[in-house]
Amino acid sequence: MYSKAMATQTRQTRGQVRVLEVLKQSRQPISAQALFAELRQQDHPLGLATIYRALEALKREGFVQSRLTPQGEALYTIVAEDHQHFMTCLHCGTSTPLDACPFQELEQQWRQSSTFQLYYHTLELFGICLLCQNAPNS
Amino acid sequence: MYSKAMATQTRQTRGQVRVLEVLKQSRQPISAQALFAELRQQDHPLGLATIYRALEALKREGFVQSRLTPQGEALYTIVAEDHQHFMTCLHCGTSTPLDACPFQELEQQWRQSSTFQLYYHTLELFGICLLCQNAPNS
DNA sequence: TTATCTGCAAACCGTTTGCAAAGTT
DNA sequence: AACTTTGCAAACGGTTTGCAGATAA
């Protein structure tokens, strides 16, 4: 599910290339709309539909993963070597990847002890980041 | 966030009462649309808007919690004593609550070692349930 | 030329909101 | 009478789809 290894490199479309470029340079999980704005700013405008289609293809090919904000907006990231979880600041919205999946060892045991055939899991931490804790205003 | 204790009992509206009833008798996390259908079947029809407003109030008062499907549809459950995670079958969609939060002990350590002020977390397991593993068809 | 990709606009779907009618105190 | 809750329909926001024109093999 998260393995880049499964990514069989099919020929890439212009849309996929450009979306992937922005995704690579972006340090934050980014929405389709934000991609749209960014691409337009870089003078490589791309239709929203094209962006969604590119993202879907990149996900299918294992280059990109997505998750949903609590409001239901999809955020996209290039997949890391391993799968990745984020802690997200409820104040400023910044997402920081966790160093490691805290659920890793547990997952192993779990696979053996349970009849439920585990494919993948999601985990996300929400709270207030250091910057916002120290921020004077609001 | 998940504590029923915080639920200050304000007077409940008809909508809230009926929604809560269905929620209590439902063994599965249930969508607003499904609530709508169920209530209609029980001859206590309620407008969708009312259902959403009731759910929002019940969440605010701490009786109900919600999570998002990968497709972005909100599913609602009454809050358990403790907070709860689910494992969800990718084939039949059934959600089963986990006995305990696997992140519990880790969370403690985490609060001390990190500068990120943790409020809450989400965790969900996806895979194939035993029934679907053994199902002959499809 | 044949197949694929793109952009636009319209459709979609879950959710929210404005408003007037119904219900409550 | 003043306030709250409800239902309807319209609006909304993110995403998907149909289709015709552009692009690539």
Coordinates of C-alpha atoms (C1' of nucleotides) in Angstrom, one line a residue:
Chain A
M1 CA 0.0 0.0 0.0
Y2 CA 2.7 2.4 0.9
S3 CA 5.7 0.8 -0.8
K4 CA 7.4 2.7 -3.5
A5 CA 8.7 -0.6 -4.8
M6 CA 5.3 -1.4 -6.3
A7 CA 5.5 1.6 -8.5
T8 CA 5.8 0.3 -12.0
Q9 CA 7.0 3.2 -14.0
T10 CA 4.6 3.7 -16.8
R11 CA 5.1 6.6 -19.1
Q12 CA 4.2 9.8 -17.4
T13 CA 1.9 12.5 -18.7
R14 CA 2.7 16.1 -18.5
G15 CA 0.1 16.5 -15.7
Q16 CA 1.7 13.7 -13.7
V17 CA 5.2 15.2 -14.1
R18 CA 4.2 18.6 -13.0
V19 CA 2.1 17.5 -10.1
L20 CA 4.9 15.3 -9.0
E21 CA 7.4 18.2 -9.2
V22 CA 5.3 20.4 -7.0
L23 CA 4.7 17.5 -4.6
K24 CA 8.4 16.9 -4.3
Q25 CA 9.3 20.5 -3.6
S26 CA 6.5 20.8 -1.1
R27 CA 7.3 20.2 2.5
Q28 CA 3.7 20.0 3.5
P29 CA 0.9 17.7 2.5
I30 CA -0.9 19.7 -0.1
S31 CA -4.4 19.8 -1.4
A32 CA -5.5 19.6 -5.0
Q33 CA -6.6 23.2 -4.9
A34 CA -3.3 24.3 -3.5
L35 CA -1.5 22.4 -6.3
F36 CA -3.7 24.1 -8.8
A37 CA -2.7 27.5 -7.3
E38 CA 0.9 26.6 -7.1
L39 CA 1.1 25.4 -10.7
R40 CA -0.6 28.5 -11.9
Q41 CA 1.9 30.6 -10.1
Q42 CA 4.8 28.7 -11.6
D43 CA 3.3 29.5 -15.0
H44 CA 2.6 25.8 -15.6
P45 CA -1.2 26.0 -15.2
L46 CA -3.1 22.8 -15.2
G47 CA -6.8 22.2 -15.0
L48 CA -8.2 21.0 -11.7
A49 CA -9.6 17.9 -13.4
T50 CA -6.2 17.1 -14.8
I51 CA -4.6 17.5 -11.4
Y52 CA -7.1 15.1 -9.8
R53 CA -6.6 12.6 -12.6
A54 CA -2.8 12.9 -12.2
L55 CA -3.0 12.4 -8.5
E56 CA -5.2 9.4 -8.9
A57 CA -2.7 7.9 -11.3
L58 CA 0.2 8.7 -9.1
K59 CA -1.5 7.1 -6.2
R60 CA -2.4 4.0 -8.2
E61 CA 1.3 3.7 -9.2
G62 CA 2.5 4.1 -5.7
F63 CA 4.2 7.5 -5.9
V64 CA 1.7 9.4 -3.9
Q65 CA -0.4 8.9 -0.8
S66 CA -3.3 10.9 0.5
R67 CA -5.1 11.5 3.7
L68 CA -8.2 13.4 4.7
T69 CA -8.4 16.4 6.9
P70 CA -11.1 16.3 9.6
Q71 CA -13.0 18.6 7.2
G72 CA -12.8 16.0 4.5
E73 CA -10.3 17.7 2.2
A74 CA -7.7 15.4 0.7
L75 CA -4.0 16.2 1.3
Y76 CA -1.4 14.6 -0.9
T77 CA 2.3 13.7 -0.2
I78 CA 4.9 11.7 -2.1
V79 CA 5.3 8.4 -0.4
A80 CA 8.4 8.1 1.9
E81 CA 10.5 4.9 1.9
D82 CA 8.4 3.7 4.7
H83 CA 4.9 4.6 5.4
Q84 CA 4.4 7.8 7.4
H85 CA 2.3 9.4 10.0
F86 CA 1.8 13.1 10.7
M87 CA 1.2 15.2 13.7
T88 CA -0.8 18.2 12.8
C89 CA -1.2 21.5 14.6
L90 CA -4.8 22.4 15.3
H91 CA -3.8 26.0 15.4
C92 CA -1.7 26.6 12.4
G93 CA -2.4 23.4 10.4
T94 CA 1.2 22.5 9.9
S95 CA 1.9 18.8 9.5
T96 CA 5.1 17.2 10.7
P97 CA 5.9 13.6 9.9
L98 CA 6.7 11.3 12.8
D99 CA 10.2 9.9 12.9
A100 CA 8.8 6.4 13.0
C101 CA 5.5 4.6 13.1
P102 CA 4.8 4.0 16.8
F103 CA 2.6 1.2 15.9
Q104 CA 5.3 -0.8 14.1
E105 CA 6.1 -3.5 16.6
L106 CA 2.6 -3.8 17.7
E107 CA 1.5 -4.4 14.1
Q108 CA 3.7 -7.5 13.9
Q109 CA 2.2 -9.1 17.0
W110 CA -1.2 -8.1 15.8
R111 CA -0.8 -9.8 12.5
Q112 CA -0.2 -13.1 14.3
S113 CA -2.6 -12.9 17.1
S114 CA -5.6 -11.7 15.1
T115 CA -7.8 -13.4 12.5
F116 CA -8.4 -10.0 11.0
Q117 CA -6.1 -9.8 8.0
L118 CA -4.5 -6.4 8.3
Y119 CA -3.7 -4.5 5.2
Y120 CA -2.7 -1.1 6.5
H121 CA -3.5 1.4 9.2
T122 CA -3.9 5.1 9.6
L123 CA -2.7 7.2 12.5
E124 CA -2.6 10.9 13.0
L125 CA -1.7 13.1 16.0
F126 CA -3.4 16.4 16.6
G127 CA -2.4 19.0 19.0
I128 CA -0.5 22.3 19.3
C129 CA 3.0 22.7 17.8
L130 CA 5.8 24.4 19.8
L131 CA 5.6 27.6 17.6
C132 CA 2.0 28.1 18.3
Q133 CA 2.4 27.3 22.0
N134 CA 4.9 30.2 22.2
A135 CA 3.1 32.5 19.8
P136 CA 2.1 35.7 21.7
N137 CA -0.9 36.5 19.6
S138 CA -4.0 34.3 19.7
Chain B
M1 CA -12.3 15.2 23.6
Y2 CA -13.8 11.7 24.0
S3 CA -14.9 11.8 27.6
K4 CA -18.6 11.4 28.3
A5 CA -18.0 13.2 31.5
M6 CA -17.8 16.5 29.8
A7 CA -21.3 16.1 28.5
T8 CA -23.3 18.7 30.2
Q9 CA -26.8 17.7 29.8
T10 CA -28.7 20.5 28.2
R11 CA -32.3 19.9 27.3
Q12 CA -32.5 17.6 24.3
T13 CA -34.5 18.2 21.3
R14 CA -36.7 15.6 19.6
G15 CA -34.1 15.3 16.9
Q16 CA -31.3 14.6 19.3
V17 CA -33.4 12.1 21.2
R18 CA -34.3 10.1 18.1
V19 CA -30.9 10.3 16.6
L20 CA -29.4 9.1 19.9
E21 CA -31.8 6.2 20.0
V22 CA -30.8 4.9 16.6
L23 CA -27.2 5.5 17.4
K24 CA -27.5 3.4 20.6
Q25 CA -29.2 0.5 18.9
S26 CA -26.8 0.6 16.0
R27 CA -23.9 -1.7 16.3
Q28 CA -22.1 -0.1 13.5
P29 CA -20.8 3.4 12.9
I30 CA -23.5 4.9 10.9
S31 CA -23.7 7.7 8.4
A32 CA -26.2 10.6 8.4
Q33 CA -27.9 9.3 5.3
A34 CA -28.3 5.9 6.9
L35 CA -29.7 7.5 10.0
F36 CA -32.2 9.3 7.8
A37 CA -33.2 6.0 6.2
E38 CA -33.5 4.2 9.5
L39 CA -35.6 6.9 11.2
R40 CA -37.9 7.0 8.2
Q41 CA -38.3 3.2 8.4
Q42 CA -39.1 3.5 12.1
D43 CA -41.9 6.0 11.3
H44 CA -40.0 8.8 13.0
P45 CA -38.9 10.6 9.9
L46 CA -36.5 13.5 10.4
G47 CA -35.2 15.9 7.9
L48 CA -31.6 15.4 6.9
A49 CA -30.7 18.9 8.0
T50 CA -32.2 18.2 11.4
I51 CA -30.2 15.0 11.7
Y52 CA -27.0 16.9 10.9
R53 CA -27.8 19.6 13.4
A54 CA -28.6 17.0 16.1
L55 CA -25.4 15.1 15.4
E56 CA -23.4 18.3 15.6
A57 CA -25.0 19.1 19.0
L58 CA -24.5 15.6 20.3
K59 CA -20.9 15.8 19.3
R60 CA -20.5 19.2 21.0
E61 CA -22.0 17.8 24.2
G62 CA -19.8 14.7 24.1
F63 CA -22.3 12.0 23.4
V64 CA -21.3 11.2 19.9
Q65 CA -18.1 11.0 18.0
S66 CA -17.4 10.8 14.3
R67 CA -14.8 9.7 11.9
L68 CA -14.4 9.8 8.1
T69 CA -14.4 7.0 5.7
P70 CA -11.6 7.0 3.1
Q71 CA -14.2 8.4 0.7
G72 CA -14.9 11.3 3.0
E73 CA -18.3 10.3 4.4
A74 CA -18.8 10.9 8.1
L75 CA -19.7 7.9 10.3
Y76 CA -21.1 8.5 13.8
T77 CA -21.0 6.4 17.0
I78 CA -22.0 7.0 20.6
V79 CA -18.8 7.6 22.6
A80 CA -17.6 4.6 24.6
E81 CA -16.3 5.0 28.2
D82 CA -12.9 5.3 26.7
H83 CA -12.1 6.5 23.3
Q84 CA -12.2 3.9 20.7
H85 CA -10.6 2.7 17.4
F86 CA -12.0 0.5 14.8
M87 CA -10.8 -2.1 12.4
T88 CA -12.7 -1.9 9.2
C89 CA -13.1 -4.6 6.5
L90 CA -12.2 -3.3 3.1
H91 CA -14.5 -5.9 1.6
C92 CA -17.8 -5.7 3.5
G93 CA -17.2 -2.4 5.3
T94 CA -18.0 -3.8 8.7
S95 CA -16.3 -1.9 11.6
T96 CA -15.3 -3.7 14.8
P97 CA -14.0 -1.7 17.8
L98 CA -10.6 -2.6 19.1
D99 CA -10.5 -3.9 22.7
A100 CA -8.0 -1.3 23.7
C101 CA -6.2 1.6 22.2
P102 CA -2.8 0.2 21.1
F103 CA -1.3 3.7 21.3
Q104 CA -2.2 4.2 24.9
E105 CA 1.2 3.5 26.6
L106 CA 3.1 5.1 23.8
E107 CA 1.0 8.2 24.2
Q108 CA 2.2 8.6 27.8
Q109 CA 5.8 8.5 26.9
W110 CA 5.1 10.7 23.9
R111 CA 3.6 13.5 26.0
Q112 CA 6.7 13.7 28.0
S113 CA 9.4 13.4 25.3
S114 CA 7.8 15.7 22.8
T115 CA 7.3 19.4 22.6
F116 CA 4.2 18.9 20.5
Q117 CA 1.3 19.3 22.9
L118 CA -0.9 16.3 22.0
Y119 CA -4.6 16.7 22.2
Y120 CA -5.9 13.6 20.6
H121 CA -5.1 11.0 17.9
T122 CA -6.9 9.0 15.3
L123 CA -6.1 5.4 14.5
E124 CA -7.9 3.0 12.2
L125 CA -7.0 -0.5 10.9
F126 CA -8.0 -1.7 7.5
G127 CA -8.0 -5.2 6.2
I128 CA -10.2 -8.2 5.5
C129 CA -12.4 -9.7 8.3
L130 CA -12.6 -13.4 8.9
L131 CA -16.0 -13.7 7.4
C132 CA -14.9 -12.2 4.1
Q133 CA -11.7 -14.3 4.1
N134 CA -13.9 -17.4 4.2
A135 CA -16.6 -16.1 2.0
P136 CA -16.8 -18.4 -1.1
N137 CA -18.1 -15.8 -3.5
S138 CA -16.1 -12.8 -4.6
Chain C
dT1 C1' -4.4 8.2 -37.9
dT2 C1' -5.4 6.2 -33.7
dA3 C1' -5.1 6.5 -28.9
dT4 C1' -4.2 9.3 -25.0
dC5 C1' -4.4 13.6 -22.3
dT6 C1' -6.3 18.0 -21.3
dG7 C1' -9.6 21.8 -20.2
dC8 C1' -14.0 23.2 -19.5
dA9 C1' -18.4 23.0 -17.7
dA10 C1' -21.7 20.3 -15.7
dA11 C1' -22.8 16.7 -12.6
dC12 C1' -22.2 14.6 -8.1
dC13 C1' -22.4 13.9 -3.2
dG14 C1' -22.1 14.8 1.5
dT15 C1' -22.9 18.6 4.3
dT16 C1' -24.4 23.4 5.6
dT17 C1' -27.4 27.4 5.7
dG18 C1' -31.4 30.7 5.0
dC19 C1' -35.9 31.1 5.9
dA20 C1' -40.5 30.5 7.0
dA21 C1' -43.6 27.3 9.4
dA22 C1' -44.4 24.5 13.4
dG23 C1' -43.6 23.6 18.1
dT24 C1' -42.4 25.0 23.0
dT25 C1' -42.4 27.8 27.3
Chain D
dA1 C1' -45.4 36.6 22.7
dA2 C1' -40.6 35.4 22.4
dC3 C1' -37.6 31.7 21.5
dT4 C1' -36.3 27.2 19.7
dT5 C1' -36.6 23.5 16.5
dT6 C1' -37.8 21.6 12.2
dG7 C1' -38.2 20.8 7.0
dC8 C1' -37.4 22.3 2.6
dA9 C1' -34.8 23.8 -0.9
dA10 C1' -30.9 26.2 -2.2
dA11 C1' -26.1 26.9 -1.6
dC12 C1' -21.5 25.1 -0.9
dG13 C1' -17.0 22.8 -1.5
dG14 C1' -14.3 19.2 -2.9
dT15 C1' -14.2 15.8 -6.3
dT16 C1' -15.6 13.3 -10.6
dT17 C1' -17.3 12.8 -15.3
dG18 C1' -18.7 13.7 -20.3
dC19 C1' -17.1 15.5 -24.1
dA20 C1' -14.8 18.0 -27.7
dG21 C1' -10.4 19.8 -28.9
dA22 C1' -5.3 19.4 -28.4
dT23 C1' -1.3 16.4 -28.1
dA24 C1' 1.5 12.4 -28.6
dA25 C1' 2.8 7.8 -30.8

